[in-house]
Coordinates of C-alpha atoms and ligand atoms in Angstrom, one line a residue:
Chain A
X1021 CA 63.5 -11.5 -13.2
X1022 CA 62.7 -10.6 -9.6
X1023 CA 61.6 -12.6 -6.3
X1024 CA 58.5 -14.6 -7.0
X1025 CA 55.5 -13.2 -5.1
X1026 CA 53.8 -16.0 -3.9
X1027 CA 55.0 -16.2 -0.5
X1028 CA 51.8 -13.6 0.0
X1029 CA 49.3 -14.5 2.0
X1030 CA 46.4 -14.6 -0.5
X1031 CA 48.7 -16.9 -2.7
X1032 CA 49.8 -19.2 0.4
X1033 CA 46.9 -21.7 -0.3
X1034 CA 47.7 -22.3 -3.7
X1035 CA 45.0 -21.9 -6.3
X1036 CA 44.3 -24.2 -8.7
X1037 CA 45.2 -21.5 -11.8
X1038 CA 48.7 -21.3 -10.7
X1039 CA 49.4 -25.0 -9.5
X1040 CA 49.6 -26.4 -13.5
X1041 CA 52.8 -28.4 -14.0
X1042 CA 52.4 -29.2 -17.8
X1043 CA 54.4 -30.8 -20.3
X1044 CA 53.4 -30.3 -23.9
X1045 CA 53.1 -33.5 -26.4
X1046 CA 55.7 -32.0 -28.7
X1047 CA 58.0 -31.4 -25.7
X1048 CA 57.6 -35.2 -24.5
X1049 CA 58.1 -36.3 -28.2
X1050 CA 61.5 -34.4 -28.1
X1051 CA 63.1 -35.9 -24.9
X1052 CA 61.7 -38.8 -26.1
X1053 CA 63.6 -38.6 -29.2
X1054 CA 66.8 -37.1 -27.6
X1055 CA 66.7 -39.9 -24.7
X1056 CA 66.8 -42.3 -27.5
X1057 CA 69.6 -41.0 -29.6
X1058 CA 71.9 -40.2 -26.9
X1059 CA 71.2 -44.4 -25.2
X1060 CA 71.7 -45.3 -28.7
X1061 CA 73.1 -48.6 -28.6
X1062 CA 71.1 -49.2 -25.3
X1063 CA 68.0 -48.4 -27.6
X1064 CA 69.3 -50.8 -30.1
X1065 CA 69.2 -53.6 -27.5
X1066 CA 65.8 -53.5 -26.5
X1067 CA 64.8 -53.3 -30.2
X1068 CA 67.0 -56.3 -31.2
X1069 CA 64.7 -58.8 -30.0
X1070 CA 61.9 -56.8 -31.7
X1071 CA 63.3 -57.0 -34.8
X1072 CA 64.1 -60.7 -35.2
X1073 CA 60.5 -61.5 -34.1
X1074 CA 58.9 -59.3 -36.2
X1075 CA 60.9 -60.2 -38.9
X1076 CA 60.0 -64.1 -38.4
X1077 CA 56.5 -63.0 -38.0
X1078 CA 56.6 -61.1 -41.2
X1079 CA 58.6 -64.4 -43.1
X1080 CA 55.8 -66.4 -42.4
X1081 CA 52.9 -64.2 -43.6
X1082 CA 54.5 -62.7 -46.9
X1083 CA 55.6 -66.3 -47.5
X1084 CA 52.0 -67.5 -47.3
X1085 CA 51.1 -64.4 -49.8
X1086 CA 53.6 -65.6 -51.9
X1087 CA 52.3 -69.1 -51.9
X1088 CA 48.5 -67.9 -52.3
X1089 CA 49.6 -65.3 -55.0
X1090 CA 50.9 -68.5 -57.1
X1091 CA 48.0 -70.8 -56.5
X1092 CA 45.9 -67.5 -58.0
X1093 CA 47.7 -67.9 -61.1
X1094 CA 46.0 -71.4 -61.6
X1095 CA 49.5 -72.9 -62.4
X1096 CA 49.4 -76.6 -62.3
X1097 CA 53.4 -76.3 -61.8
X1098 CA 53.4 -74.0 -59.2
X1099 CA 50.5 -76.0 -57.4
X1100 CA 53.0 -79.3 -57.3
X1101 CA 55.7 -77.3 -56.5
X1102 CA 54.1 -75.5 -53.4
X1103 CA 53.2 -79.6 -52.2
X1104 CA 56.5 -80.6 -52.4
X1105 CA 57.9 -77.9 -50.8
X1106 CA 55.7 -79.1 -48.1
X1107 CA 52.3 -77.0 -48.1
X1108 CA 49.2 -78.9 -46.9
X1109 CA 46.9 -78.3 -50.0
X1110 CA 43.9 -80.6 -50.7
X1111 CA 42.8 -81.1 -54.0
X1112 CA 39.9 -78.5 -54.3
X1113 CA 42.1 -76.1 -52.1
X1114 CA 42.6 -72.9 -54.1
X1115 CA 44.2 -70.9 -50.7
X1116 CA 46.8 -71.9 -48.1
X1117 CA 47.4 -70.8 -44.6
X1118 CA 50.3 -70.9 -42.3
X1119 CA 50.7 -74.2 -40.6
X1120 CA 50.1 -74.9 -37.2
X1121 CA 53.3 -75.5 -36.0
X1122 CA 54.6 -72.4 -37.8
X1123 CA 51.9 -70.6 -35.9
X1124 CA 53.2 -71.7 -32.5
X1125 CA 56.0 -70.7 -33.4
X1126 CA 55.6 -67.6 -34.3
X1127 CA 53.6 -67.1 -31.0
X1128 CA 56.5 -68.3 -29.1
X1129 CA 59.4 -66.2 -30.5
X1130 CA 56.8 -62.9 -29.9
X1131 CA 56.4 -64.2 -26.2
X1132 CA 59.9 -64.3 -25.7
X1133 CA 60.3 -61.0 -27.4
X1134 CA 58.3 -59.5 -25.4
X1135 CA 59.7 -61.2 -22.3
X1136 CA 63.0 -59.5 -23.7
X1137 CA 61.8 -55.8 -23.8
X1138 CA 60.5 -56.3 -20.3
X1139 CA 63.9 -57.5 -19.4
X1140 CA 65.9 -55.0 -20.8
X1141 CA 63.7 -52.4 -20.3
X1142 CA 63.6 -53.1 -16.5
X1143 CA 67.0 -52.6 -16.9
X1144 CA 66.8 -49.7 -18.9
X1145 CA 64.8 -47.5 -16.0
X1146 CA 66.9 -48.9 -13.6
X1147 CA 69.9 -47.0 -14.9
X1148 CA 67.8 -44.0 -15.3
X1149 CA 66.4 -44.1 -11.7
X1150 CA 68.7 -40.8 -11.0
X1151 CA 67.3 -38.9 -13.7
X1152 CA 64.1 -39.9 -13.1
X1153 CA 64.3 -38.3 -9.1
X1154 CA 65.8 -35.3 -10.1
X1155 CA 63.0 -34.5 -13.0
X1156 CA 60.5 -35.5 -10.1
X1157 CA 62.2 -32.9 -8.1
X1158 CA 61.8 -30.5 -10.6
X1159 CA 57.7 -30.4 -10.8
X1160 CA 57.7 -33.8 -13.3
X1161 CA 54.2 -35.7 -12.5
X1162 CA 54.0 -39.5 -12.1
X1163 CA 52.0 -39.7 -15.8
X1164 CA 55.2 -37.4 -17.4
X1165 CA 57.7 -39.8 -16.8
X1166 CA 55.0 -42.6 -17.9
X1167 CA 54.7 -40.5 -21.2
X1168 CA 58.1 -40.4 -21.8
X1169 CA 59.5 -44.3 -21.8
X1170 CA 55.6 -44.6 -24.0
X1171 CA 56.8 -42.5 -26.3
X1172 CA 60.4 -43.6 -26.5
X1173 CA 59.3 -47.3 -26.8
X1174 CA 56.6 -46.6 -29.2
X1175 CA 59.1 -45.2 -31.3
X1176 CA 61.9 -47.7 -30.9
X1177 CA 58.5 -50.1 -31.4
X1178 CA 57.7 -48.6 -35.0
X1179 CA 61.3 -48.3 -35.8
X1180 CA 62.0 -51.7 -34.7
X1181 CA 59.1 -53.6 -35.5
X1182 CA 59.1 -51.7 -39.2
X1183 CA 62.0 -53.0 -39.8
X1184 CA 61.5 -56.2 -38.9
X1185 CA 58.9 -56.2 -41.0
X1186 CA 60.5 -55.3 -44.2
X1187 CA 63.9 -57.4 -43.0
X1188 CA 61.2 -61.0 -42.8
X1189 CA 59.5 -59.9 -46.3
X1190 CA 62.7 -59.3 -48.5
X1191 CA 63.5 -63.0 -46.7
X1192 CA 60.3 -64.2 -47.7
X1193 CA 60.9 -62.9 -51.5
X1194 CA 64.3 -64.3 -51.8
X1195 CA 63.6 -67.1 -50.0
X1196 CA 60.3 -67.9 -52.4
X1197 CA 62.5 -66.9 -55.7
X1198 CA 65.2 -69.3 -55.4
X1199 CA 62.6 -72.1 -54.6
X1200 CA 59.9 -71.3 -57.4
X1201 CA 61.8 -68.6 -59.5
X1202 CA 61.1 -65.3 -60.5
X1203 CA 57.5 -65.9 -62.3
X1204 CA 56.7 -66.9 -58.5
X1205 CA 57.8 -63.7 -56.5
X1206 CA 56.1 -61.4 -59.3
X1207 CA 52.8 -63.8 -59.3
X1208 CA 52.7 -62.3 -55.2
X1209 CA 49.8 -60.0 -54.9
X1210 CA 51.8 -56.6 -53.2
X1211 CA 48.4 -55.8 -51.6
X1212 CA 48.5 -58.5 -49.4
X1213 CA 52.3 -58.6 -48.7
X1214 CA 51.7 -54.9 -47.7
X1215 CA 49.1 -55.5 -45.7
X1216 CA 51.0 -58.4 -43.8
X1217 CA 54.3 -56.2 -43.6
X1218 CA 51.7 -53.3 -41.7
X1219 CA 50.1 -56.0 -39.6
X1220 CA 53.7 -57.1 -38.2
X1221 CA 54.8 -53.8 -37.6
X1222 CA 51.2 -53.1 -35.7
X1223 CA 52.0 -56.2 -33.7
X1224 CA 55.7 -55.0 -33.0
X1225 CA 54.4 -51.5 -31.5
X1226 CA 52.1 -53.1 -29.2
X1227 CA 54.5 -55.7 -27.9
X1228 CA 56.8 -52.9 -27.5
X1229 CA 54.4 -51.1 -25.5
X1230 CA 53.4 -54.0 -23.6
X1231 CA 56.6 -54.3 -22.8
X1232 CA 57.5 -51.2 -21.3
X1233 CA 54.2 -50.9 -19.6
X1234 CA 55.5 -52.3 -16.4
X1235 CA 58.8 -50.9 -16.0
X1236 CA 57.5 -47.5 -16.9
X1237 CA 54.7 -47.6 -13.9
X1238 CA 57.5 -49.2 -11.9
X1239 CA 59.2 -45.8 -12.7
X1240 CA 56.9 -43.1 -12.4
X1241 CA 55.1 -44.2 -9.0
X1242 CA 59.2 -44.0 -7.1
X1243 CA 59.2 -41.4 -5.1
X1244 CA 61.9 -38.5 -5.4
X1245 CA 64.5 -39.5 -2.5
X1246 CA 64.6 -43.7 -3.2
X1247 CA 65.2 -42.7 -7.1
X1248 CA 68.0 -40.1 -6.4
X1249 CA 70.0 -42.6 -3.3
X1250 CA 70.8 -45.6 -5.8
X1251 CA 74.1 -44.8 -6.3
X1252 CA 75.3 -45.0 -10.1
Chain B
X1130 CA 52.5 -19.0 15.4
X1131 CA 50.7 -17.3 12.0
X1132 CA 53.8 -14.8 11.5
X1133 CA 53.7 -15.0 8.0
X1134 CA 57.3 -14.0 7.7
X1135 CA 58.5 -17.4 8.2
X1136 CA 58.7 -19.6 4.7
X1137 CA 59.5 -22.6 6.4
X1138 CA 58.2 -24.0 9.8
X1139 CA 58.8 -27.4 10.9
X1140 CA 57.0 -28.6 14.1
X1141 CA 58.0 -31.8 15.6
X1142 CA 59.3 -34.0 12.9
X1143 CA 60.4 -37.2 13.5
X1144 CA 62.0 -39.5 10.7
X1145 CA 62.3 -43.3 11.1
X1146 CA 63.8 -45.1 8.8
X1147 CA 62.6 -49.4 9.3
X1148 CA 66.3 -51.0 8.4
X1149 CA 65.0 -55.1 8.5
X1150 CA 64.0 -55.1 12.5
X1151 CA 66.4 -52.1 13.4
X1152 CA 65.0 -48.7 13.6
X1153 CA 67.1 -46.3 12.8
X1154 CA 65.6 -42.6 14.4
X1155 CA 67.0 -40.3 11.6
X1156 CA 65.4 -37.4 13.2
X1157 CA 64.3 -36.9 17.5
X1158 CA 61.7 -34.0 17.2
X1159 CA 62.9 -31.5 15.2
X1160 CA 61.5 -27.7 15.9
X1161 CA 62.5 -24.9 13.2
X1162 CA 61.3 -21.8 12.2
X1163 CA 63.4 -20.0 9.0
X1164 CA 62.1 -16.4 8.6
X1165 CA 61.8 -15.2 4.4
X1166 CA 64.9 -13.8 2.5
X1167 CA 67.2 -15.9 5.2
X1168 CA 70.4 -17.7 4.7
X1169 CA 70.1 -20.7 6.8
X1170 CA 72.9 -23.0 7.2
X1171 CA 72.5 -26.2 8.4
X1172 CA 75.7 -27.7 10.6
X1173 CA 76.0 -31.2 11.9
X1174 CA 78.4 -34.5 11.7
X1175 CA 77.6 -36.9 9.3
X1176 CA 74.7 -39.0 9.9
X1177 CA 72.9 -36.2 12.6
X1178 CA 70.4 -36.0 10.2
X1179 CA 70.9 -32.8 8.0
X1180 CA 69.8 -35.1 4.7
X1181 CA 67.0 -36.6 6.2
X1182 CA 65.7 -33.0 7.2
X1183 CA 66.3 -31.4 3.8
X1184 CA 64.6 -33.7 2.3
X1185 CA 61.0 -33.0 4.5
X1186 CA 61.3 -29.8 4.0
X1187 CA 62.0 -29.6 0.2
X1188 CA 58.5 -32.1 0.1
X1189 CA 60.6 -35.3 -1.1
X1190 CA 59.9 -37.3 1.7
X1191 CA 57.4 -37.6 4.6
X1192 CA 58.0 -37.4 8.0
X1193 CA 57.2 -40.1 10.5
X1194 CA 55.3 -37.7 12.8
X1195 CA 54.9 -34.0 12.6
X1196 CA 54.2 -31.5 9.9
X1197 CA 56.3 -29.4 7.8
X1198 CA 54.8 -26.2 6.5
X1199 CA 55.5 -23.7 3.6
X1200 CA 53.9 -20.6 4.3
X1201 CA 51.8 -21.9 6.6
X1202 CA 50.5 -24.5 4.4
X1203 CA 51.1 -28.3 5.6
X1204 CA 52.9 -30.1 2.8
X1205 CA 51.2 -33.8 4.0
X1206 CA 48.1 -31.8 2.8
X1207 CA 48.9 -31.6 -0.6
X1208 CA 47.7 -33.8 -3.6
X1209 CA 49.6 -34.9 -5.8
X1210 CA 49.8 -32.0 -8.4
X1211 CA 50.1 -29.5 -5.7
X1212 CA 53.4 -31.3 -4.4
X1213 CA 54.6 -31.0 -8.1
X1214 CA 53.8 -27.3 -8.4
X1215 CA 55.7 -27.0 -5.2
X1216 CA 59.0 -28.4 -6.5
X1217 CA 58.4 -26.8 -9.9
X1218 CA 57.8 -23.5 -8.6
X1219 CA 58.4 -22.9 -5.2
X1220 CA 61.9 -24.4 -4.4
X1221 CA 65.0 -25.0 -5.8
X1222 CA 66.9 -27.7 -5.2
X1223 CA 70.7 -27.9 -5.3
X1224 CA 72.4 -31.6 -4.9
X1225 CA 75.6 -32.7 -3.4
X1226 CA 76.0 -34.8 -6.3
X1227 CA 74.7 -31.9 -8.8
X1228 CA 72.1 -34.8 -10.0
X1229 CA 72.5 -32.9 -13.7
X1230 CA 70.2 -35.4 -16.3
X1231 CA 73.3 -36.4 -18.0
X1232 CA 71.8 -36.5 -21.2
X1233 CA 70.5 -33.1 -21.6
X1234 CA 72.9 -30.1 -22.3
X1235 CA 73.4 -27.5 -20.4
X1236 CA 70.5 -25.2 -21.3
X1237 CA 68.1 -28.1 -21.4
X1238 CA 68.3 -28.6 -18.0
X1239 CA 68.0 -25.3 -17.3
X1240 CA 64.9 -25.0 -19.2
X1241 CA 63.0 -28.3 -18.4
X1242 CA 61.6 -26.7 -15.1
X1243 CA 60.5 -23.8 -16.9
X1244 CA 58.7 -25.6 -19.3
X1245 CA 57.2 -27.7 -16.6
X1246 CA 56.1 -24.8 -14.9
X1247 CA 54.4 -23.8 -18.1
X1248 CA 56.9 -21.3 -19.7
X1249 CA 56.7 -21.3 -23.6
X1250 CA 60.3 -22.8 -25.4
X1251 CA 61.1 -19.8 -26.6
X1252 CA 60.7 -17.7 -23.2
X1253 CA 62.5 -20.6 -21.6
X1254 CA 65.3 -20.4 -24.0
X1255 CA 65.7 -17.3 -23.3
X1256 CA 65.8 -16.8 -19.5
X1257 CA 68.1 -19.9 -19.5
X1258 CA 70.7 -17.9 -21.6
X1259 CA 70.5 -15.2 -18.9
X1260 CA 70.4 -17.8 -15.8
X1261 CA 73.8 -19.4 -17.5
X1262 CA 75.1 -15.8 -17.9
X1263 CA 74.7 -15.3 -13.9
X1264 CA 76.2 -18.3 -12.7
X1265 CA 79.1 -17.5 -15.3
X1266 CA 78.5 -20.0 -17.9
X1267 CA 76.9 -17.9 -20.6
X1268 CA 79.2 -19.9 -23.6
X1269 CA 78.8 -23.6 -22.1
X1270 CA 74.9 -23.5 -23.0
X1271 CA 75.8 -26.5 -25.3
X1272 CA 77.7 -28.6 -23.1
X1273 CA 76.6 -32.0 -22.1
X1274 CA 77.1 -32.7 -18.2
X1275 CA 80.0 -35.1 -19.1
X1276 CA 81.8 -31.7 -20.5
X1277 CA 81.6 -29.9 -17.7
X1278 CA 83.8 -29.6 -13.8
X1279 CA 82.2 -30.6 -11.0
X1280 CA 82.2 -26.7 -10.5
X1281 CA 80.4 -25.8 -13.5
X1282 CA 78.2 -28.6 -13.3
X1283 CA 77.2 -27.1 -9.7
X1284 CA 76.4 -23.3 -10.8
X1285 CA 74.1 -25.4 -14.0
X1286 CA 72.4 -26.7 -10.7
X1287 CA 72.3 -23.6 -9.7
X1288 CA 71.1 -21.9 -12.6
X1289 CA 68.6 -24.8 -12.7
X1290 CA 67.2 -24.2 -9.2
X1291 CA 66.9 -20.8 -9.9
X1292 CA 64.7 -21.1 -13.1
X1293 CA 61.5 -20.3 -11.9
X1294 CA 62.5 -18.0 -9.3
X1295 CA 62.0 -20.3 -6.3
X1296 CA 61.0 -18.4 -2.9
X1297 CA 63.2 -21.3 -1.4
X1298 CA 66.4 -22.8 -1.9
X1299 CA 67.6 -26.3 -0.7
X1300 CA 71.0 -27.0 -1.1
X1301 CA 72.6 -30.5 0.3
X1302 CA 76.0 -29.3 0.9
X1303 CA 76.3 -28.0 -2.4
X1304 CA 79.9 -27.4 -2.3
X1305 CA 80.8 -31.1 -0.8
X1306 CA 82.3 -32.2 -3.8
X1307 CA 84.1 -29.2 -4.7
X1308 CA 87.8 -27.8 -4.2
X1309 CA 88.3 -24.9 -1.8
X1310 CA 87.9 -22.4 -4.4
X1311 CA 85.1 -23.6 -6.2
X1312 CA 83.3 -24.1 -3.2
X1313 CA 83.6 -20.7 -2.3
X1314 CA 82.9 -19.0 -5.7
X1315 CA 79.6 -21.5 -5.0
X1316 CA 78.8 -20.3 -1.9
X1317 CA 79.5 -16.7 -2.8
X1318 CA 77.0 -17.2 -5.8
X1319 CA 74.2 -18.3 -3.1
X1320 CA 74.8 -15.3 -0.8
X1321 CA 74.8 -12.5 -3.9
X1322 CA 71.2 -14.6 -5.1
X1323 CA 69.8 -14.2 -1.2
X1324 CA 70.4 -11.0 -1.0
X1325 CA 69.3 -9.8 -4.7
X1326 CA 66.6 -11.7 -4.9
X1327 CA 65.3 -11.9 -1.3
X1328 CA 65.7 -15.7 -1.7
X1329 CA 65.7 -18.1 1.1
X1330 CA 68.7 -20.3 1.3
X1331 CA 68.6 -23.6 3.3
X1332 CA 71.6 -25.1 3.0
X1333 CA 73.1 -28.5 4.8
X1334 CA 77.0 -28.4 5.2
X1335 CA 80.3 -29.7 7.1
X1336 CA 81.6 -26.3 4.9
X1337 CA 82.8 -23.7 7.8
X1338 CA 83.0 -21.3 4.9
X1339 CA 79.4 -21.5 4.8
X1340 CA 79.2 -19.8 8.1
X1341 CA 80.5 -16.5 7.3
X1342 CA 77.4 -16.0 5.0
X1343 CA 74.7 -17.5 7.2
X1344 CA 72.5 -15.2 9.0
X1345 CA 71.3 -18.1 11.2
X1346 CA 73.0 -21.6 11.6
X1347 CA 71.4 -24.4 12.9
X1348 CA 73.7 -27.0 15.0
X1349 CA 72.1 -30.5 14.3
X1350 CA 73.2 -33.3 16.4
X1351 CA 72.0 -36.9 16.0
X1352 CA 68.6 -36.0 15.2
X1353 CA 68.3 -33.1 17.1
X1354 CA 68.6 -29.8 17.4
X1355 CA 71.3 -28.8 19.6
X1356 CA 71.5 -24.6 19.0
X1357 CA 70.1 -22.4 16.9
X1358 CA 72.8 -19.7 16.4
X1359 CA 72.4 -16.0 15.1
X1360 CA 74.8 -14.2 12.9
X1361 CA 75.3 -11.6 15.7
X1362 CA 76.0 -14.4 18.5
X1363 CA 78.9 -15.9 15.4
X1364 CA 81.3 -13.6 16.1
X1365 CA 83.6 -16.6 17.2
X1366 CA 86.6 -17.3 14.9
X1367 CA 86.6 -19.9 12.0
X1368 CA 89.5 -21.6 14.5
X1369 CA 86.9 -21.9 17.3
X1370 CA 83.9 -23.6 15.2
X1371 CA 86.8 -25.8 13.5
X1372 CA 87.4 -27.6 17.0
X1373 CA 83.3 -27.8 17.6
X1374 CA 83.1 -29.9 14.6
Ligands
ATP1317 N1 66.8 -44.5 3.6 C1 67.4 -44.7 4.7 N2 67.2 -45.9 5.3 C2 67.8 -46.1 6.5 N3 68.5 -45.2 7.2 C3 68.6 -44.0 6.7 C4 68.1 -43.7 5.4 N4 68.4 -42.4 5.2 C5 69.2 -42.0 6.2 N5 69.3 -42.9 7.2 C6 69.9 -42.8 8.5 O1 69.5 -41.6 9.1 C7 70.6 -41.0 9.7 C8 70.7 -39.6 9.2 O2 71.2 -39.6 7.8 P1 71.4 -38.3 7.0 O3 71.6 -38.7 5.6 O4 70.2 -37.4 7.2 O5 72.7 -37.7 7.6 P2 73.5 -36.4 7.2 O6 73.5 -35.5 8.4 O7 73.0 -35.9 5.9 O8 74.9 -37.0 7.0 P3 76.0 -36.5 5.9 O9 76.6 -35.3 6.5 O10 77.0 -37.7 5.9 O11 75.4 -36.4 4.6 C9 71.8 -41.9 9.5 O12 72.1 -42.6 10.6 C10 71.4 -42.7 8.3 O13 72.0 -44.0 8.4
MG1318 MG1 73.7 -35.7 3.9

């Protein structure tokens, strides 16, 4: 642990060898991880509005497994059942889709969603402006700090938009076994309600990193001093 | 001009700062040459501009006009890798307001240049236990910044600017938010690391104590500089500089 020698002259223009500042994946994966568990309840804010659209999204698509896994069972009863609880079927219809207007509005509650993780992740990097500076001080690259609020929000995205996921399908269930009964919910074909819970959590991780896209660029372009003079 | 003894050479640097339509001239043309293994201290009233300089030489901001050079290489030069390896490698920075990342122990920070700069975990690990055992914190490894005094916050900073054995140091009035004795324990700290480790020390300060260790103090006032003053040419008495500030 002696005096660094590269105030030599042949080291004076630095050469490229030396001049890596590096941070390894599984190094960015645990500040990510430690960032998030320390902000927790910050982390649980910008995953809140995640969750409930997710979980909406998720509603609507296992209910519509639900719905087609009963019309597969060729039950006259549950066909009349599914039109009276309002499902558009025509007479030589054997599949049903979500409805239009349930479509909008699933579209709408993820644009607000995302809307939401922009917001409070905005707000997010704003309270972290300090830290950012000072890691910038310390040899951090623009695309480090742009790694790290990916990471974290992919994570708080899976987390989030996973169980959002499972929260709208256990709706869907309950919600389709006191309308129709049990025969109904154990009619649903699990392939498909498994494939719609992965979709919605697929969904939720983009959004999430959609959402943070912004506020992280906003973050990693500031330059050292106007990050370290916001006064917290 | 090429004495490659000097770490740090700033040639005419002027700093405007564009506050709506005023301008505010945070430096006036500011000439300095600090020679390796120094202790530089940096003396001015508030607002002369001690910040603002600091902060061109540690490569954090960018002059208006003028060039600041690290052995003898211009930092506007510099891409933007190069500018990180300099702050990762080549200077330490120490903070008025100790800017520890709150939610990182201790040892993390310590560590999170090192690993930056390339150091395996483990390596890092370990010359952060020996940094904290030099700056007198060897059982506080675990500590969050919250834990900690303002004091042993400062000597983490310390320990953090240290970590990849910096040919530089840049230190804001490190010991402005300090108690007497704290600050001086600080400022004895820097002097023992200059001297064992032929580290240059650049430090901004109102602190008088941080004349005694200074070979060379620089009087900054309002942008410029007034007088560059050797150690030998100090001989005045702590009484005397107390009624030039
Ligand atoms: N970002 C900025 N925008 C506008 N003016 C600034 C900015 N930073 C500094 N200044 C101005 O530049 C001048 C020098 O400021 P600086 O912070 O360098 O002073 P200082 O000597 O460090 O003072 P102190 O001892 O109080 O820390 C001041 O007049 C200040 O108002
Ligand atoms: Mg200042």
């Amino acid at each position: 642990m002696k005096n660094s020698p590269f105030s030599s002259k042949e080291n004076a223009r630095y050469d490229k060898v030396h001049r890596q500042v590096v941070l390894p994946f599984k190094k960015s994966v645990e500040i990510a991880f430690k960032s998030i568990r320390v902000r927790f309840f910050r982390s649980l804010i910008t995953t809140m509005s995640l969750i409930l659209a997710i979980s909406f999204l998720s509603f609507i698509h296992v209910s519509t497994d639900v719905a087609n896994g009963m019309l597969a069972t060729h039950d006259l009863e549950f066909r009349q059942a599914l039109i009276r609880s309002g499902y558009d079927l025509g007479p030589e219809e054997n599949s049903v889709d979500s409805s239009p207007k349930q479509q909008w509005l699933v579209i709408l509650s993820l644009l607000v969603c995302i809307v939401g993780i922009v917001n409070a992740q905005l707000m997010a990097v704003t309270e972290r402006f300090r830290e950012i500076g000072t890691m910038k001080c310390l040899g951090a690259l623009d695309r480090f700090i742009l790694r790290l609020f990916l990471i974290e929000s992919g994570m708080q995205g899976v987390v989030g938009a996973g169980t959002g996921a499972l929260i709208g399908a256990f709706c869907a269930l309950v919600n389709a076994f006191l309308r129709f009964g049990l025969k109904a919910v154990t009619a649903a074909i699990w392939q498909d309600v498994a494939v719609s819970i992965s979709i919605a959590t697929g969904i939720g991780l983009l959004l999430s990193l959609m959402g943070v896209l912004y506020p992280a660029i906003l973050a990693a372009r500031m330059q050292p001093v106007e990050a370290m003079r916001v006064e917290q | 001009m090429e004495d490659m003894s000097n770490i740090v050479r700033v040639s005419k640097v002027t700093k405007t700062f564009q506050l709506g339509k005023i301008e505010v001239h945070a430096l006036k043309g500011v000439n300095l040459e600090v020679a390796t293994g120094k202790y530089i201290s940096i003396m001015g009233p508030s607002g002369s501009g001690k910040s603002t300089l600091f902060n061109m030489i540690g490569g954090l901001d960018k002059p208006t006009t003028g060039k600041v050079f690290i052995d003898e290489v211009d930092i506007a030069q510099l891409d933007a890798y190069e500018l990180a390896w300099l702050r990762c490698r080549k200077i330490g920075y120490i903070f008025q307001t100790f800017n520890i990342i709150q939610v990182m122990t201790a040892l993390e920070n310590i560590t999170l240049p090192m690993i930056f700069g390339g150091m395996s975990n483990d390596a890092a690990v370990e010359k952060g236990f020996q940094l904290l055992e030099l700056v007198g914190l060897g059982d506080r490894f675990q500590h969050k910044p919250f834990e900690l005094s303002g004091g042993q916050q400062q000597r983490v900073a310390i320990a953090r600017a240290l970590a990849n054995d910096p040919a530089i140091i840049l230190a804001d009035e490190p010991t402005g938010n300090l108690d007497l004795n704290t600050g001086e324990e600080i400022i004895a700290l820097l002097k023992q690391l200059s001297q064992e480790r032929n580290v240059t020390v650049i430090s901004a300060t109102h602190d008088i104590k941080m004349l005694n260790v200074s070979d060379q103090v620089v009087w900054i006032r309002d942008g410029r500089i007034d007088k560059i003053e050797n150690r030998e040419e100090l001989s005045i008495s702590v009484g005397q500089i107390d009624i030039r500030e």
